[in-house]
Amino acid sequence: MLISPGFAMLFLLRSSTAEECPEKCACQSFFQRVEINCSFRGLREIPFIPEAATELYLHDNLLTAVAPGTFGKLPNLQTISLHNNHWNCDCHIAYLHQWLQHPSAAVHPNVTCFTPAAIRMKPVRELRGKEYTGCRSLNLYPCRNMYPGSIIICLLCLLLLILMTCTFTTLKSNAYIFTPSNEFQISEHFKMRQRKSEKRNLLTELEFMNEWPGDDLENPLFCESMEILPQILITLNTNFNIKIKEH
């Protein structure tokens, strides 16, 4: 049996489309027409769509946004339906809004906002930007704005770290450290030697008095030494913390 080239191409196209058909979707191909029907599937995000798709039906789902670049990857797309979804008209609707201004395929006209409540049922195409809540920009790829901001923050942190390091280094170099001079050390050394000498002299005098013979108590020198004994005891107690009990 001979098979015409047209039927062979149709068979190959059907096999290729069946393999690439998104999960939960129904796919059909007729000659140069590839239909992908993902409607009424409860989808919360758009699945991967093969480039060969010419008709895409996404209506009556739970879709809230379209990822940037989704429809740009479908060069053969001719018809698309997006109505009756839960489109959230905030920053994430920016790509769909801009694509609807100049669509590359025929679009069902009833693509309306589901939230916020203030603009519910308003066509996404008619949004002017002021309706967006919490948006800083309407760029096609808003993530591009992250990189300059992150670089600026990193540079500011680096500059702050450098300033703190320089300040700490300057304060450390200007700090005053007290170092006793040689003259001060020599003076203290002589004072300590003088105190030790006075202490030895007093102890020697006390030992001398203790060894004084008993029969010389009437000696004038002994009497004079006994008179200054209280002063010696007070000096020992005050200056050297030495206490001697009298018998």
PDB file of N, CA and C in Angstrom, residues 186-244:
ATOM      1  N   ILE A 186      63.354  54.727  89.202  1.00  0.00           N
ATOM      2  CA  ILE A 186      64.507  54.869  90.109  1.00  0.00           C
ATOM      3  C   ILE A 186      64.079  55.487  91.437  1.00  0.00           C
ATOM      4  N   SER A 187      63.211  56.498  91.406  1.00  0.00           N
ATOM      5  CA  SER A 187      62.731  57.135  92.636  1.00  0.00           C
ATOM      6  C   SER A 187      62.006  56.136  93.517  1.00  0.00           C
ATOM      7  N   GLU A 188      61.127  55.343  92.912  1.00  0.00           N
ATOM      8  CA  GLU A 188      60.395  54.336  93.697  1.00  0.00           C
ATOM      9  C   GLU A 188      61.355  53.299  94.262  1.00  0.00           C
ATOM     10  N   HIS A 189      62.391  52.957  93.502  1.00  0.00           N
ATOM     11  CA  HIS A 189      63.359  51.977  93.989  1.00  0.00           C
ATOM     12  C   HIS A 189      64.085  52.491  95.227  1.00  0.00           C
ATOM     13  N   PHE A 190      64.503  53.780  95.212  1.00  0.00           N
ATOM     14  CA  PHE A 190      65.194  54.345  96.373  1.00  0.00           C
ATOM     15  C   PHE A 190      64.270  54.462  97.574  1.00  0.00           C
ATOM     16  N   LYS A 191      62.995  54.775  97.330  1.00  0.00           N
ATOM     17  CA  LYS A 191      62.049  54.856  98.446  1.00  0.00           C
ATOM     18  C   LYS A 191      61.873  53.503  99.109  1.00  0.00           C
ATOM     19  N   MET A 192      61.783  52.445  98.286  1.00  0.00           N
ATOM     20  CA  MET A 192      61.637  51.110  98.862  1.00  0.00           C
ATOM     21  C   MET A 192      62.883  50.726  99.661  1.00  0.00           C
ATOM     22  N   ARG A 193      64.061  51.056  99.160  1.00  0.00           N
ATOM     23  CA  ARG A 193      65.288  50.746  99.894  1.00  0.00           C
ATOM     24  C   ARG A 193      65.355  51.522 101.196  1.00  0.00           C
ATOM     25  N   GLN A 194      64.928  52.778 101.192  1.00  0.00           N
ATOM     26  CA  GLN A 194      64.952  53.584 102.414  1.00  0.00           C
ATOM     27  C   GLN A 194      64.022  53.005 103.461  1.00  0.00           C
ATOM     28  N   ARG A 195      62.810  52.549 103.009  1.00  0.00           N
ATOM     29  CA  ARG A 195      61.863  51.958 103.962  1.00  0.00           C
ATOM     30  C   ARG A 195      62.426  50.671 104.560  1.00  0.00           C
ATOM     31  N   LYS A 196      63.061  49.856 103.715  1.00  0.00           N
ATOM     32  CA  LYS A 196      63.648  48.620 104.243  1.00  0.00           C
ATOM     33  C   LYS A 196      64.762  48.933 105.243  1.00  0.00           C
ATOM     34  N   SER A 197      65.553  49.971 104.958  1.00  0.00           N
ATOM     35  CA  SER A 197      66.646  50.346 105.864  1.00  0.00           C
ATOM     36  C   SER A 197      66.091  50.821 107.205  1.00  0.00           C
ATOM     37  N   GLU A 198      65.031  51.661 107.164  1.00  0.00           N
ATOM     38  CA  GLU A 198      64.428  52.131 108.413  1.00  0.00           C
ATOM     39  C   GLU A 198      63.872  50.963 109.211  1.00  0.00           C
ATOM     40  N   LYS A 199      63.254  50.008 108.478  1.00  0.00           N
ATOM     41  CA  LYS A 199      62.686  48.853 109.176  1.00  0.00           C
ATOM     42  C   LYS A 199      63.786  48.040 109.856  1.00  0.00           C
ATOM     43  N   ARG A 200      64.899  47.826 109.159  1.00  0.00           N
ATOM     44  CA  ARG A 200      66.003  47.068 109.756  1.00  0.00           C
ATOM     45  C   ARG A 200      66.575  47.802 110.972  1.00  0.00           C
ATOM     46  N   ASN A 201      66.700  49.111 110.883  1.00  0.00           N
ATOM     47  CA  ASN A 201      67.242  49.877 112.002  1.00  0.00           C
ATOM     48  C   ASN A 201      66.353  49.759 113.234  1.00  0.00           C
ATOM     49  N   LEU A 202      65.037  49.865 113.016  1.00  0.00           N
ATOM     50  CA  LEU A 202      64.117  49.750 114.150  1.00  0.00           C
ATOM     51  C   LEU A 202      64.169  48.370 114.767  1.00  0.00           C
ATOM     52  N   LEU A 203      64.222  47.342 113.919  1.00  0.00           N
ATOM     53  CA  LEU A 203      64.290  45.980 114.448  1.00  0.00           C
ATOM     54  C   LEU A 203      65.604  45.751 115.208  1.00  0.00           C
ATOM     55  N   THR A 204      66.658  46.310 114.670  1.00  0.00           N
ATOM     56  CA  THR A 204      67.959  46.173 115.359  1.00  0.00           C
ATOM     57  C   THR A 204      67.931  46.850 116.715  1.00  0.00           C
ATOM     58  N   GLU A 205      67.326  48.007 116.770  1.00  0.00           N
ATOM     59  CA  GLU A 205      67.244  48.738 118.040  1.00  0.00           C
ATOM     60  C   GLU A 205      66.399  47.983 119.053  1.00  0.00           C
ATOM     61  N   LEU A 206      65.322  47.360 118.577  1.00  0.00           N
ATOM     62  CA  LEU A 206      64.477  46.575 119.489  1.00  0.00           C
ATOM     63  C   LEU A 206      65.239  45.366 120.021  1.00  0.00           C
ATOM     64  N   GLU A 207      65.961  44.692 119.111  1.00  0.00           N
ATOM     65  CA  GLU A 207      66.748  43.556 119.571  1.00  0.00           C
ATOM     66  C   GLU A 207      67.798  43.997 120.584  1.00  0.00           C
ATOM     67  N   PHE A 208      68.379  45.148 120.352  1.00  0.00           N
ATOM     68  CA  PHE A 208      69.380  45.664 121.274  1.00  0.00           C
ATOM     69  C   PHE A 208      68.767  45.938 122.642  1.00  0.00           C
ATOM     70  N   MET A 209      67.552  46.456 122.627  1.00  0.00           N
ATOM     71  CA  MET A 209      66.896  46.741 123.907  1.00  0.00           C
ATOM     72  C   MET A 209      66.532  45.456 124.632  1.00  0.00           C
ATOM     73  N   ASN A 210      66.128  44.424 123.847  1.00  0.00           N
ATOM     74  CA  ASN A 210      65.764  43.167 124.508  1.00  0.00           C
ATOM     75  C   ASN A 210      66.977  42.481 125.128  1.00  0.00           C
ATOM     76  N   GLU A 211      68.148  42.684 124.529  1.00  0.00           N
ATOM     77  CA  GLU A 211      69.350  42.047 125.044  1.00  0.00           C
ATOM     78  C   GLU A 211      70.056  42.900 126.110  1.00  0.00           C
ATOM     79  N   TRP A 212      69.506  44.055 126.483  1.00  0.00           N
ATOM     80  CA  TRP A 212      70.149  44.949 127.457  1.00  0.00           C
ATOM     81  C   TRP A 212      70.171  44.261 128.817  1.00  0.00           C
ATOM     82  N   PRO A 213      71.298  44.239 129.505  1.00  0.00           N
ATOM     83  CA  PRO A 213      71.386  43.567 130.818  1.00  0.00           C
ATOM     84  C   PRO A 213      70.461  44.199 131.840  1.00  0.00           C
ATOM     85  N   GLY A 214      69.954  43.353 132.715  1.00  0.00           N
ATOM     86  CA  GLY A 214      68.995  43.828 133.718  1.00  0.00           C
ATOM     87  C   GLY A 214      69.593  44.776 134.736  1.00  0.00           C
ATOM     88  N   ASP A 215      70.890  44.655 134.986  1.00  0.00           N
ATOM     89  CA  ASP A 215      71.454  45.520 136.012  1.00  0.00           C
ATOM     90  C   ASP A 215      71.789  46.895 135.490  1.00  0.00           C
ATOM     91  N   ASP A 216      71.584  47.128 134.209  1.00  0.00           N
ATOM     92  CA  ASP A 216      71.879  48.445 133.642  1.00  0.00           C
ATOM     93  C   ASP A 216      70.611  49.243 133.408  1.00  0.00           C
ATOM     94  N   LEU A 217      69.526  48.901 134.102  1.00  0.00           N
ATOM     95  CA  LEU A 217      68.262  49.605 133.896  1.00  0.00           C
ATOM     96  C   LEU A 217      68.368  51.052 134.307  1.00  0.00           C
ATOM     97  N   GLU A 218      69.366  51.360 135.198  1.00  0.00           N
ATOM     98  CA  GLU A 218      69.505  52.734 135.652  1.00  0.00           C
ATOM     99  C   GLU A 218      70.370  53.552 134.705  1.00  0.00           C
ATOM    100  N   ASN A 219      70.869  52.862 133.631  1.00  0.00           N
ATOM    101  CA  ASN A 219      71.738  53.563 132.679  1.00  0.00           C
ATOM    102  C   ASN A 219      70.926  54.619 131.948  1.00  0.00           C
ATOM    103  N   PRO A 220      71.453  55.867 131.828  1.00  0.00           N
ATOM    104  CA  PRO A 220      70.708  56.941 131.144  1.00  0.00           C
ATOM    105  C   PRO A 220      70.384  56.600 129.706  1.00  0.00           C
ATOM    106  N   LEU A 221      71.299  55.891 129.019  1.00  0.00           N
ATOM    107  CA  LEU A 221      71.029  55.548 127.613  1.00  0.00           C
ATOM    108  C   LEU A 221      69.846  54.608 127.490  1.00  0.00           C
ATOM    109  N   PHE A 222      69.761  53.685 128.445  1.00  0.00           N
ATOM    110  CA  PHE A 222      68.643  52.745 128.447  1.00  0.00           C
ATOM    111  C   PHE A 222      67.340  53.470 128.721  1.00  0.00           C
ATOM    112  N   CYS A 223      67.388  54.397 129.686  1.00  0.00           N
ATOM    113  CA  CYS A 223      66.174  55.160 130.015  1.00  0.00           C
ATOM    114  C   CYS A 223      65.718  55.985 128.824  1.00  0.00           C
ATOM    115  N   GLU A 224      66.671  56.552 128.099  1.00  0.00           N
ATOM    116  CA  GLU A 224      66.300  57.367 126.940  1.00  0.00           C
ATOM    117  C   GLU A 224      65.676  56.478 125.857  1.00  0.00           C
ATOM    118  N   SER A 225      66.220  55.260 125.690  1.00  0.00           N
ATOM    119  CA  SER A 225      65.671  54.343 124.687  1.00  0.00           C
ATOM    120  C   SER A 225      64.270  53.914 125.061  1.00  0.00           C
ATOM    121  N   MET A 226      64.024  53.699 126.385  1.00  0.00           N
ATOM    122  CA  MET A 226      62.694  53.297 126.832  1.00  0.00           C
ATOM    123  C   MET A 226      61.691  54.409 126.607  1.00  0.00           C
ATOM    124  N   GLU A 227      62.123  55.635 126.648  1.00  0.00           N
ATOM    125  CA  GLU A 227      61.191  56.751 126.441  1.00  0.00           C
ATOM    126  C   GLU A 227      60.716  56.827 124.991  1.00  0.00           C
ATOM    127  N   ILE A 228      61.569  56.449 124.072  1.00  0.00           N
ATOM    128  CA  ILE A 228      61.157  56.531 122.655  1.00  0.00           C
ATOM    129  C   ILE A 228      60.536  55.226 122.157  1.00  0.00           C
ATOM    130  N   LEU A 229      60.437  54.214 123.056  1.00  0.00           N
ATOM    131  CA  LEU A 229      59.866  52.925 122.651  1.00  0.00           C
ATOM    132  C   LEU A 229      58.434  53.059 122.130  1.00  0.00           C
ATOM    133  N   PRO A 230      57.554  53.829 122.830  1.00  0.00           N
ATOM    134  CA  PRO A 230      56.177  53.960 122.281  1.00  0.00           C
ATOM    135  C   PRO A 230      56.169  54.546 120.870  1.00  0.00           C
ATOM    136  N   GLN A 231      57.036  55.504 120.602  1.00  0.00           N
ATOM    137  CA  GLN A 231      57.076  56.091 119.260  1.00  0.00           C
ATOM    138  C   GLN A 231      57.523  55.069 118.220  1.00  0.00           C
ATOM    139  N   ILE A 232      58.451  54.215 118.634  1.00  0.00           N
ATOM    140  CA  ILE A 232      58.920  53.162 117.711  1.00  0.00           C
ATOM    141  C   ILE A 232      57.807  52.190 117.390  1.00  0.00           C
ATOM    142  N   LEU A 233      57.048  51.818 118.431  1.00  0.00           N
ATOM    143  CA  LEU A 233      55.948  50.870 118.219  1.00  0.00           C
ATOM    144  C   LEU A 233      54.899  51.460 117.293  1.00  0.00           C
ATOM    145  N   ILE A 234      54.589  52.743 117.494  1.00  0.00           N
ATOM    146  CA  ILE A 234      53.586  53.401 116.639  1.00  0.00           C
ATOM    147  C   ILE A 234      54.076  53.450 115.199  1.00  0.00           C
ATOM    148  N   THR A 235      55.379  53.769 115.008  1.00  0.00           N
ATOM    149  CA  THR A 235      55.940  53.835 113.653  1.00  0.00           C
ATOM    150  C   THR A 235      55.901  52.484 112.960  1.00  0.00           C
ATOM    151  N   LEU A 236      56.228  51.415 113.711  1.00  0.00           N
ATOM    152  CA  LEU A 236      56.174  50.061 113.137  1.00  0.00           C
ATOM    153  C   LEU A 236      54.760  49.671 112.739  1.00  0.00           C
ATOM    154  N   ASN A 237      53.828  50.050 113.598  1.00  0.00           N
ATOM    155  CA  ASN A 237      52.434  49.678 113.328  1.00  0.00           C
ATOM    156  C   ASN A 237      51.869  50.471 112.146  1.00  0.00           C
ATOM    157  N   THR A 238      52.235  51.756 112.079  1.00  0.00           N
ATOM    158  CA  THR A 238      51.654  52.630 111.044  1.00  0.00           C
ATOM    159  C   THR A 238      52.283  52.393 109.682  1.00  0.00           C
ATOM    160  N   ASN A 239      53.597  52.363 109.630  1.00  0.00           N
ATOM    161  CA  ASN A 239      54.281  52.303 108.334  1.00  0.00           C
ATOM    162  C   ASN A 239      54.486  50.889 107.817  1.00  0.00           C
ATOM    163  N   PHE A 240      54.677  49.930 108.746  1.00  0.00           N
ATOM    164  CA  PHE A 240      55.023  48.562 108.315  1.00  0.00           C
ATOM    165  C   PHE A 240      54.018  47.531 108.763  1.00  0.00           C
ATOM    166  N   ASN A 241      52.943  47.967 109.411  1.00  0.00           N
ATOM    167  CA  ASN A 241      51.900  47.048 109.859  1.00  0.00           C
ATOM    168  C   ASN A 241      52.458  45.934 110.747  1.00  0.00           C
ATOM    169  N   ILE A 242      53.394  46.321 111.644  1.00  0.00           N
ATOM    170  CA  ILE A 242      53.981  45.379 112.598  1.00  0.00           C
ATOM    171  C   ILE A 242      53.510  45.721 113.994  1.00  0.00           C
ATOM    172  N   LYS A 243      52.880  44.748 114.610  1.00  0.00           N
ATOM    173  CA  LYS A 243      52.358  44.955 115.956  1.00  0.00           C
ATOM    174  C   LYS A 243      53.176  44.159 116.955  1.00  0.00           C
ATOM    175  N   ILE A 244      53.660  44.826 118.033  1.00  0.00           N
ATOM    176  CA  ILE A 244      54.462  44.194 119.074  1.00  0.00           C
ATOM    177  C   ILE A 244      53.750  44.406 120.417  1.00  0.00           C
TER     178      ILE A 244
END
